[in-house]
PDB file of C-alpha atoms in Angstrom:
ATOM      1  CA  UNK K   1      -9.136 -23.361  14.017  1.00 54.00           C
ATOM      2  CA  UNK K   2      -6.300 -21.342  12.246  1.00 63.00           C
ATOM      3  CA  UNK K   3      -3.594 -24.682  12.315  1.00 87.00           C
ATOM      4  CA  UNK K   4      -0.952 -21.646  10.240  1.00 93.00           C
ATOM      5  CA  UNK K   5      -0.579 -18.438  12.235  1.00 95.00           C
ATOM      6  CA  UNK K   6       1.641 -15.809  10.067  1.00 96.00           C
ATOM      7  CA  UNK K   7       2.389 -12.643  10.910  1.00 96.00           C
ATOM      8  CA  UNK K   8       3.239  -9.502  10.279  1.00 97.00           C
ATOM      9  CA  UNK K   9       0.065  -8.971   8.653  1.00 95.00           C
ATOM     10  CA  UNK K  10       2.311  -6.450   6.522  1.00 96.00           C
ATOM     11  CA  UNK K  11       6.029  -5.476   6.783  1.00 97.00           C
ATOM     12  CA  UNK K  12       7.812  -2.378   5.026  1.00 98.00           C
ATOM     13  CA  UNK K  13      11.514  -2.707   4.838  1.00 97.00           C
ATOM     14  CA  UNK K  14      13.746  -0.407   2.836  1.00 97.00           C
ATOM     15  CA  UNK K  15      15.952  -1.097   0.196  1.00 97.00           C
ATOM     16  CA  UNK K  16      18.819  -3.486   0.972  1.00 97.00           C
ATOM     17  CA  UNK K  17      17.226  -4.337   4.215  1.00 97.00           C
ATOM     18  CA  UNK K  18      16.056  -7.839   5.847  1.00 97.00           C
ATOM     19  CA  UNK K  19      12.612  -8.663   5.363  1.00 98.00           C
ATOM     20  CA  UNK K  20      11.391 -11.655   8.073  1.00 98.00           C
ATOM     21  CA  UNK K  21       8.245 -13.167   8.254  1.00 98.00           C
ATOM     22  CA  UNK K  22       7.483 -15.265  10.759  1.00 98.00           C
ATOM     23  CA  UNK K  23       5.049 -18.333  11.262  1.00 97.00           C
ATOM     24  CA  UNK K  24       3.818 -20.653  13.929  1.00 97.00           C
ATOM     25  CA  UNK K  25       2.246 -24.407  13.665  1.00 95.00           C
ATOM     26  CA  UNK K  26      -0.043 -26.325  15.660  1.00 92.00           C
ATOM     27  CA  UNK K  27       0.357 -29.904  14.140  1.00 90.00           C
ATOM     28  CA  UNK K  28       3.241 -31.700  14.868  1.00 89.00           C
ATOM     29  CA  UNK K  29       2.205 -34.062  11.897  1.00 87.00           C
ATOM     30  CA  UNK K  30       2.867 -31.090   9.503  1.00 88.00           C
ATOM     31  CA  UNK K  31       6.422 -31.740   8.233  1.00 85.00           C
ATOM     32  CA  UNK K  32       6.590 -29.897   4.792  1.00 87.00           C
ATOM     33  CA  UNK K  33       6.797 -26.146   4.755  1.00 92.00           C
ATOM     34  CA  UNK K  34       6.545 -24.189   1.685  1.00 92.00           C
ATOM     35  CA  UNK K  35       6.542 -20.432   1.405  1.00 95.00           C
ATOM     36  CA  UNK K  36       4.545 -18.968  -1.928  1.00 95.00           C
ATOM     37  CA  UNK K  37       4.791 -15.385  -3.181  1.00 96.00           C
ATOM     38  CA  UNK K  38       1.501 -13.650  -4.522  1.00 94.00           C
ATOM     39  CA  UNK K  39       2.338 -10.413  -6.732  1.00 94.00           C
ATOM     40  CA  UNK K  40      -0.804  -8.590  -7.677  1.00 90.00           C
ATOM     41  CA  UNK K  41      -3.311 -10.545 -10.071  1.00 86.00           C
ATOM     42  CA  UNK K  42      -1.097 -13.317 -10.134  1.00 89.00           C
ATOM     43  CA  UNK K  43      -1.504 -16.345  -8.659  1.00 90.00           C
ATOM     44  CA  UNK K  44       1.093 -17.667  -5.629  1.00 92.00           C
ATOM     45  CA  UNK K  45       4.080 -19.610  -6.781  1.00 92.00           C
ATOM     46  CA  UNK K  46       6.151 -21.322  -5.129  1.00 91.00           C
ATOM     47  CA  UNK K  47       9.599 -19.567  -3.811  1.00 94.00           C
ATOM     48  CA  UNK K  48      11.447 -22.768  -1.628  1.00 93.00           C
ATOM     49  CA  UNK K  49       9.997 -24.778   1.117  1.00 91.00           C
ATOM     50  CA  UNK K  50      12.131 -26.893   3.815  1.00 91.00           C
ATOM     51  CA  UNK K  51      11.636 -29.847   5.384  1.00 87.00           C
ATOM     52  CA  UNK K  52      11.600 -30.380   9.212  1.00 86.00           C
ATOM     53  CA  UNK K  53      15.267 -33.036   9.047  1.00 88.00           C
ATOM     54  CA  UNK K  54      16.979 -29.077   8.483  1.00 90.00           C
ATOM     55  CA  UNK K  55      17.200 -26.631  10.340  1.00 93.00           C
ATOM     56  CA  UNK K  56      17.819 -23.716   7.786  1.00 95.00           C
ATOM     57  CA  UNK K  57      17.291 -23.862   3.935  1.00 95.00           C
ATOM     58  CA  UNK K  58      18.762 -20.847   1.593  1.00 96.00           C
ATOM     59  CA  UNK K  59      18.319 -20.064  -1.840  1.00 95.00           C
ATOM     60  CA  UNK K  60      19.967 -16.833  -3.021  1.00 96.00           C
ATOM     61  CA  UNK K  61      18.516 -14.044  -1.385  1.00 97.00           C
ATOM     62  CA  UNK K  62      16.326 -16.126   0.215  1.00 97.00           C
ATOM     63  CA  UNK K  63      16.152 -18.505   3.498  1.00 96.00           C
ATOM     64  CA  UNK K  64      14.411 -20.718   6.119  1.00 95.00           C
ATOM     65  CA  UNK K  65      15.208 -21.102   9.562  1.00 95.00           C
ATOM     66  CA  UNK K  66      13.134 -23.863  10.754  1.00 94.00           C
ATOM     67  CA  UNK K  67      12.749 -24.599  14.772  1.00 93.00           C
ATOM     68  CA  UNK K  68      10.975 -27.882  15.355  1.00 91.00           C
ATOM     69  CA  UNK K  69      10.771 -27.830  18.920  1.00 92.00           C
ATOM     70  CA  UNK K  70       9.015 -24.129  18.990  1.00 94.00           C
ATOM     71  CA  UNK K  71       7.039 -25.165  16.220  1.00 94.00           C
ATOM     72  CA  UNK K  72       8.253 -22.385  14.046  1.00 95.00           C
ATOM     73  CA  UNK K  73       9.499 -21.818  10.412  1.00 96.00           C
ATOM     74  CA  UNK K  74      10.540 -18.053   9.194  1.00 97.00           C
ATOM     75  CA  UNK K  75      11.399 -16.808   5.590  1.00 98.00           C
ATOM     76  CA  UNK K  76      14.473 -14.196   5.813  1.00 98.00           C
ATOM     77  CA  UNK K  77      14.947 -12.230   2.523  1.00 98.00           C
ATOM     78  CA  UNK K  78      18.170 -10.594   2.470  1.00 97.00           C
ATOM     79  CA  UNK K  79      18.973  -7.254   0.732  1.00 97.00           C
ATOM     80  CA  UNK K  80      15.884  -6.852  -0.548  1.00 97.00           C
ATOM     81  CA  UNK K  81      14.595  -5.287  -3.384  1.00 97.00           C
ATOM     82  CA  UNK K  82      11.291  -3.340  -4.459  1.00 97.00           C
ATOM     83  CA  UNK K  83      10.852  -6.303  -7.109  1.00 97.00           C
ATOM     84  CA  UNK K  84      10.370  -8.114  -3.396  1.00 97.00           C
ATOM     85  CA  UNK K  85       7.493  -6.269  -3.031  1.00 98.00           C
ATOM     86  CA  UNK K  86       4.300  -9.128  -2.808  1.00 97.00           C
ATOM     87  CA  UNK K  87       2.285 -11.009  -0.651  1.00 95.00           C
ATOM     88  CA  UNK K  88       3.835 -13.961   0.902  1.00 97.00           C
ATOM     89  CA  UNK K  89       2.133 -17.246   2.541  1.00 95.00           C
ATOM     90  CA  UNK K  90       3.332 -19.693   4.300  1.00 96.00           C
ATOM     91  CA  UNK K  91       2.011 -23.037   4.487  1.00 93.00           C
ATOM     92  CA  UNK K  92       2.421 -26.744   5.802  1.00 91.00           C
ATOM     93  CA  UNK K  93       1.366 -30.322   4.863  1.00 85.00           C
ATOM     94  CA  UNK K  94       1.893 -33.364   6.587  1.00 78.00           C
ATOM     95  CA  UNK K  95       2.926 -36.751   4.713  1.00 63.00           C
ATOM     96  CA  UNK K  96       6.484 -35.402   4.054  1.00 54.00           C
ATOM     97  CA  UNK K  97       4.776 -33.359   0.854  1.00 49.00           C
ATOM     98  CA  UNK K  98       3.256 -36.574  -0.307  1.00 53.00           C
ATOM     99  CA  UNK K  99      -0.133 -34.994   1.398  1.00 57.00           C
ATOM    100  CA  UNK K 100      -1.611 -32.308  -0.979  1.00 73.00           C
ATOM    101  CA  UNK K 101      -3.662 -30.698   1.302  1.00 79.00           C
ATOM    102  CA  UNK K 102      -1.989 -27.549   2.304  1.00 86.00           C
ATOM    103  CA  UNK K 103      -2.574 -25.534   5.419  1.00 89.00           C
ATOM    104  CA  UNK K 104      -2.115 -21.537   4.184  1.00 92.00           C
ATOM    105  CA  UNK K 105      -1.009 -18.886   6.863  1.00 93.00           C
ATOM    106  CA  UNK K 106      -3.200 -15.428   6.304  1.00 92.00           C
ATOM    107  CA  UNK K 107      -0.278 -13.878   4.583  1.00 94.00           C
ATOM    108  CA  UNK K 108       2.099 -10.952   4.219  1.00 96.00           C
ATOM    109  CA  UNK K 109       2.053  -7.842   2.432  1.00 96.00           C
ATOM    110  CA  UNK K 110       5.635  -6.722   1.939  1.00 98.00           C
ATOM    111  CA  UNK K 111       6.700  -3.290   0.817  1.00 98.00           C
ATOM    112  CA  UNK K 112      10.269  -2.810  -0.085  1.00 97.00           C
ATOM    113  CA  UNK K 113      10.863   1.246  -0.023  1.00 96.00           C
ATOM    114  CA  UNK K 114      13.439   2.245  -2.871  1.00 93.00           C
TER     115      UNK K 114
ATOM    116  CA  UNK V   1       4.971 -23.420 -21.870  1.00 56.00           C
ATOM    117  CA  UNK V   2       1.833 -22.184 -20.932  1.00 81.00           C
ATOM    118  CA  UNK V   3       1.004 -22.418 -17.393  1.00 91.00           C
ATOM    119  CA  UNK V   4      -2.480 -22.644 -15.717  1.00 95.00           C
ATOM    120  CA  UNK V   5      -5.399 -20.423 -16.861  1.00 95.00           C
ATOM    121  CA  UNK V   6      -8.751 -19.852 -15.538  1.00 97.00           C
ATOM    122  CA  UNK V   7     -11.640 -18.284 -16.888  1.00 96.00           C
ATOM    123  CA  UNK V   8     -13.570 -15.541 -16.714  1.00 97.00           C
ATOM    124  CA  UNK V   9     -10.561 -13.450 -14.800  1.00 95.00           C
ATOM    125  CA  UNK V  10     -13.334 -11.313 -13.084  1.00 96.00           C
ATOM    126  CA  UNK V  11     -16.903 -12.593 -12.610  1.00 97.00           C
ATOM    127  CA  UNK V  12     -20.004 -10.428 -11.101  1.00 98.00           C
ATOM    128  CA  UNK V  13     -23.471 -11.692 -10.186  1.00 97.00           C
ATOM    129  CA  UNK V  14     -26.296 -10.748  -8.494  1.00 97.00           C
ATOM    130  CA  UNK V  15     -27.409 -13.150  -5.092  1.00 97.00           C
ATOM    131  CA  UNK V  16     -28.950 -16.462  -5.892  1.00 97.00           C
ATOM    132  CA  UNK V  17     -27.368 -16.604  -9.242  1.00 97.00           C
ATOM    133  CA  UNK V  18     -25.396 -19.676 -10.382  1.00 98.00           C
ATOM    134  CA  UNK V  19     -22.084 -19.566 -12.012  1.00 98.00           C
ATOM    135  CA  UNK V  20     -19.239 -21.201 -12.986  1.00 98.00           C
ATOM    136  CA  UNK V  21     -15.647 -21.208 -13.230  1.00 98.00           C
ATOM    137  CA  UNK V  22     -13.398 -22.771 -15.425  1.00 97.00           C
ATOM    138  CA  UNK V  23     -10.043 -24.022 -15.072  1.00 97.00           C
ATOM    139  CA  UNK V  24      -7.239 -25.542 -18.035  1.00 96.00           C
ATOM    140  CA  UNK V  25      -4.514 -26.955 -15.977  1.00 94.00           C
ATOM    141  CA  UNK V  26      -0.744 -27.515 -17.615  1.00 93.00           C
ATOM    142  CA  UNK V  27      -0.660 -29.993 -20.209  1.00 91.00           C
ATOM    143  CA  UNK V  28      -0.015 -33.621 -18.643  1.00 88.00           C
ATOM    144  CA  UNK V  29      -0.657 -32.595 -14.764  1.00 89.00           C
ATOM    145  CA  UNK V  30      -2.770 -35.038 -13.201  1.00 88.00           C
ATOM    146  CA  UNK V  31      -3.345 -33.634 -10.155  1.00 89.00           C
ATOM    147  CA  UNK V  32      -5.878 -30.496  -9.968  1.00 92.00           C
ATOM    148  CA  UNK V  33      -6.739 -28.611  -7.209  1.00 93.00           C
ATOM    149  CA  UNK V  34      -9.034 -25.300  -5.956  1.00 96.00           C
ATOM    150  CA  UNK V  35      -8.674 -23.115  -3.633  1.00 95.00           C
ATOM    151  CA  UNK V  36     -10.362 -19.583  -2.099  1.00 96.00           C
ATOM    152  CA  UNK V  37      -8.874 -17.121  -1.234  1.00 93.00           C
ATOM    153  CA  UNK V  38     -10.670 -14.421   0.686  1.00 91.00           C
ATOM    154  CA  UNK V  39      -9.571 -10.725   1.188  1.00 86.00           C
ATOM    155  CA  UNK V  40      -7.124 -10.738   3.685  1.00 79.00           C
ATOM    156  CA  UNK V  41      -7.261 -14.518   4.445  1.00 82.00           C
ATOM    157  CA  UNK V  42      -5.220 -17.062   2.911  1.00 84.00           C
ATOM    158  CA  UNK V  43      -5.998 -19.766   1.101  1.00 90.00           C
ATOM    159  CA  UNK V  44      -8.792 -22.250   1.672  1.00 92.00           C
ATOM    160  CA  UNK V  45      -8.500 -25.449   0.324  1.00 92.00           C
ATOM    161  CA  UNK V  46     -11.623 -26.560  -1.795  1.00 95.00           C
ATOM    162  CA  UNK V  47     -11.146 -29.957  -3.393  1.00 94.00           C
ATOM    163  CA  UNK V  48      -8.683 -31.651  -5.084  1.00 91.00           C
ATOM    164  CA  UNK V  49      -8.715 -34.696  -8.492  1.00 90.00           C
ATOM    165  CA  UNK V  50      -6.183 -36.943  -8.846  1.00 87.00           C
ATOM    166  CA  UNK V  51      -6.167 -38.946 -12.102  1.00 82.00           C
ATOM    167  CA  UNK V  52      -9.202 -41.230 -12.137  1.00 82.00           C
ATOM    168  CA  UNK V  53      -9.637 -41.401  -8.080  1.00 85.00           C
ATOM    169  CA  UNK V  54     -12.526 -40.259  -6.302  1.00 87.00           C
ATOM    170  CA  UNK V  55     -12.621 -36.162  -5.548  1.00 90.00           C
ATOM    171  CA  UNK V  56     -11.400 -35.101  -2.409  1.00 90.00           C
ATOM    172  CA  UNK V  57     -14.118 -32.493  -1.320  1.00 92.00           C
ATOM    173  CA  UNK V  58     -13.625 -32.120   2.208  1.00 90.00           C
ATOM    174  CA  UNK V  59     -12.583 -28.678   1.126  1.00 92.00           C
ATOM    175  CA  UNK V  60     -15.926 -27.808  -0.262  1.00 95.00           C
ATOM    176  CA  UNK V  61     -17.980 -25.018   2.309  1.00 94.00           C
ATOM    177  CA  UNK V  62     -21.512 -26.169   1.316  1.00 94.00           C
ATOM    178  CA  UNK V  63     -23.974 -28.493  -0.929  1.00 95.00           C
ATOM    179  CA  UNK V  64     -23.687 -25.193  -3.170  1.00 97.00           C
ATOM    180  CA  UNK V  65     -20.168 -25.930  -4.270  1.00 97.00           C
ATOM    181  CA  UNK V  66     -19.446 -28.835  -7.027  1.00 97.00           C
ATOM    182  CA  UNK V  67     -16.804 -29.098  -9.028  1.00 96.00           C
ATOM    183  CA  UNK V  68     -15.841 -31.270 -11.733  1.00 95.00           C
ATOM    184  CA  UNK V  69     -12.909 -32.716 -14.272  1.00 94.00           C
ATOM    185  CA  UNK V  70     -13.038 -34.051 -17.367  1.00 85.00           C
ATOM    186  CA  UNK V  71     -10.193 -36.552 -17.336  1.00 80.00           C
ATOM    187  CA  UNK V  72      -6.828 -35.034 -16.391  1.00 80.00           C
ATOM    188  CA  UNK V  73      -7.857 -31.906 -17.955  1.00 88.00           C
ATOM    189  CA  UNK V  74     -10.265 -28.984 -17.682  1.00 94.00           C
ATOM    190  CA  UNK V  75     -11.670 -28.395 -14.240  1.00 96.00           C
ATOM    191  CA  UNK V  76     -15.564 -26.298 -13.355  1.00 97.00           C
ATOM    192  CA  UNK V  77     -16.002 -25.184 -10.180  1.00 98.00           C
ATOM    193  CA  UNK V  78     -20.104 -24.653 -10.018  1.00 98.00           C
ATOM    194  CA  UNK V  79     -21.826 -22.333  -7.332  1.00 98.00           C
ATOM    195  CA  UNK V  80     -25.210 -22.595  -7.050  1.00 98.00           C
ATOM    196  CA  UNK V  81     -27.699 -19.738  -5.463  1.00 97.00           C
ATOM    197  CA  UNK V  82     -24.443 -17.645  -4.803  1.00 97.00           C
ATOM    198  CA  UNK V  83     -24.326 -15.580  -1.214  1.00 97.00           C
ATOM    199  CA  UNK V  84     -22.111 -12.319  -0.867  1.00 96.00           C
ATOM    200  CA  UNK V  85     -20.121 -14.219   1.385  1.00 95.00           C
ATOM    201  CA  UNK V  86     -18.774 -16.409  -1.681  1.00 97.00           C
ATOM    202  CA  UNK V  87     -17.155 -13.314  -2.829  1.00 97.00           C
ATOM    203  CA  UNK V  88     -13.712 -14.521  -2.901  1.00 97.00           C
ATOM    204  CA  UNK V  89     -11.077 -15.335  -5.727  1.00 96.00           C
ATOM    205  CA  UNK V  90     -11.238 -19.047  -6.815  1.00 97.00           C
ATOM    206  CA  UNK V  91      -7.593 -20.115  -7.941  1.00 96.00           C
ATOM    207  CA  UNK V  92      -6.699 -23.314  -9.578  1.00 96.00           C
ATOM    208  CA  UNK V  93      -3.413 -25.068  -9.237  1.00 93.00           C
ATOM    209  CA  UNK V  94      -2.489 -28.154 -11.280  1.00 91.00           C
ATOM    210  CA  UNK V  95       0.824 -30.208 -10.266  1.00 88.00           C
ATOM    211  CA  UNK V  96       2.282 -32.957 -12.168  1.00 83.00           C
ATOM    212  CA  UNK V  97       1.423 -35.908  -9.481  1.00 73.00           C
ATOM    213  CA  UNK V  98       0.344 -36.148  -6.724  1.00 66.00           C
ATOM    214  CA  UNK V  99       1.576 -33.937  -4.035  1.00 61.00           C
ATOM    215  CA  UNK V 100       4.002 -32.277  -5.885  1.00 72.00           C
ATOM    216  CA  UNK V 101       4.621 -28.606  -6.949  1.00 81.00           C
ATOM    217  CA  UNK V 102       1.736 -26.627  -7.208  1.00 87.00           C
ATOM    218  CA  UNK V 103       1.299 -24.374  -9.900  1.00 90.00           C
ATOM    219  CA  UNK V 104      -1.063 -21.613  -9.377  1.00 92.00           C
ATOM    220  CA  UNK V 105      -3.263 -20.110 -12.472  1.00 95.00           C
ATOM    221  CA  UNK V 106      -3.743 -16.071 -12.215  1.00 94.00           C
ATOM    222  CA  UNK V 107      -7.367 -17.202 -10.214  1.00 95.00           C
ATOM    223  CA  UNK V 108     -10.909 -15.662 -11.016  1.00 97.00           C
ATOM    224  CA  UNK V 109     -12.358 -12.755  -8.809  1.00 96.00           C
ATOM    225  CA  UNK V 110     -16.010 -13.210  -7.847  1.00 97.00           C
ATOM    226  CA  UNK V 111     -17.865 -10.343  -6.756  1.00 97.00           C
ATOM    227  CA  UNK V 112     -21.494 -11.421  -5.486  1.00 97.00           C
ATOM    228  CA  UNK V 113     -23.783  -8.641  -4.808  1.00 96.00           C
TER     229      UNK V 113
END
């Protein structure tokens, strides 16, 4: 049972374009959601995560528009660049974070065209 | 400072072989986790240590998988009589407490054939 489902399964955006990945829940006990970036032979770090008490959470380029009742979270990354260019996952926990167990979507592969 | 590492980075081995993976977490994390990541899939949660509290392995796939940790330190993650379809990469994350930020190491690729 895939609880995460993420998609694209890869995006290509050009230079100075939006890049949006989308994601949809099943749990409505899941109420931290954390977005990781992969580049290649690197592990995934962590690039901002929201809670479900907001509704949208930015960080420079970067934001989450969270929708509770549709049981979906998205990661917007404006004017992006080729350094953009990775494999993002999202993911969700229940417990408010204090749960370590994390739920991983399948994951994007973003290309960002110079 | 230096941030998780695992060991080897790239592992091959022939069916029914054992091996093991290693994993040095950031100095004064207590929390240590594992996860596998498959191509194309994302990540699988394996099993988790917290300080000196019984394992969470209800990550584990099979009796093949073990893992250990000595104190809040270096992890092993053991598979016994290896299939092809643990081909994966095994990553490591380590996070300061419990729950919090999870740091991912660089993970180790494990080609079964």
């Amino acid at each position: 049972q895939q609880q995460v489902k993420q998609s694209p399964q890869s995006l290509i955006v050009q230079k100075g374009g939006i890049s949006i990945i989308n994601c949809a829940y099943e749990n409505t006990a899941f109420d931290y959601f954390p977005w990781y970036q992969q580049f290649p032979g690197k592990g995934p770090a962590l690039l901002i995560a929201i809670r479900p008490d907001v509704s949208e959470k930015k960080e420079g380029r970067f934001t989450i528009s969270f929708n509770k009742s549709a049981k979906q979270f998205s990661l917007h990354i404006m004017d992006s660049q080729p350094g953009d260019s990775a494999t993002y996952f999202c993911a969700a926990s229940r417990g408010g974070g204090s749960n370590y167990k994390l739920t991983f979507g399948k994951g994007t592969l973003l290309t960002v065209n110079p | 400072g230096a941030g998780v590492s695992q060991s080897p980075s790239n592992k091959v081995t022939e069916k029914g072989k054992d091996v093991e993976l290693r994993c040095d977490p950031i100095s004064g994390h207590t929390a240590l986790y594992w996860y596998r990541q498959r191509l194309g899939q994302g990540l699988e949660f394996l099993i988790y240590f917290q300080g000196n509290s019984a394992p969470d392995k209800s990550g584990l796939p099979s009796d093949r998988f073990s893992a250990e940790r000595t104190g809040e330190s270096v992890s092993t993650l053991t598979i016994q009589r290896t299939q092809q379809e643990d081909s994966a990469v095994y990553l490591c994350a380590s996070s300061p407490q419990k729950a919090g930020t999870q740091y991912f190491g660089p993970g180790t690729r494990l080609l079964v054939l």
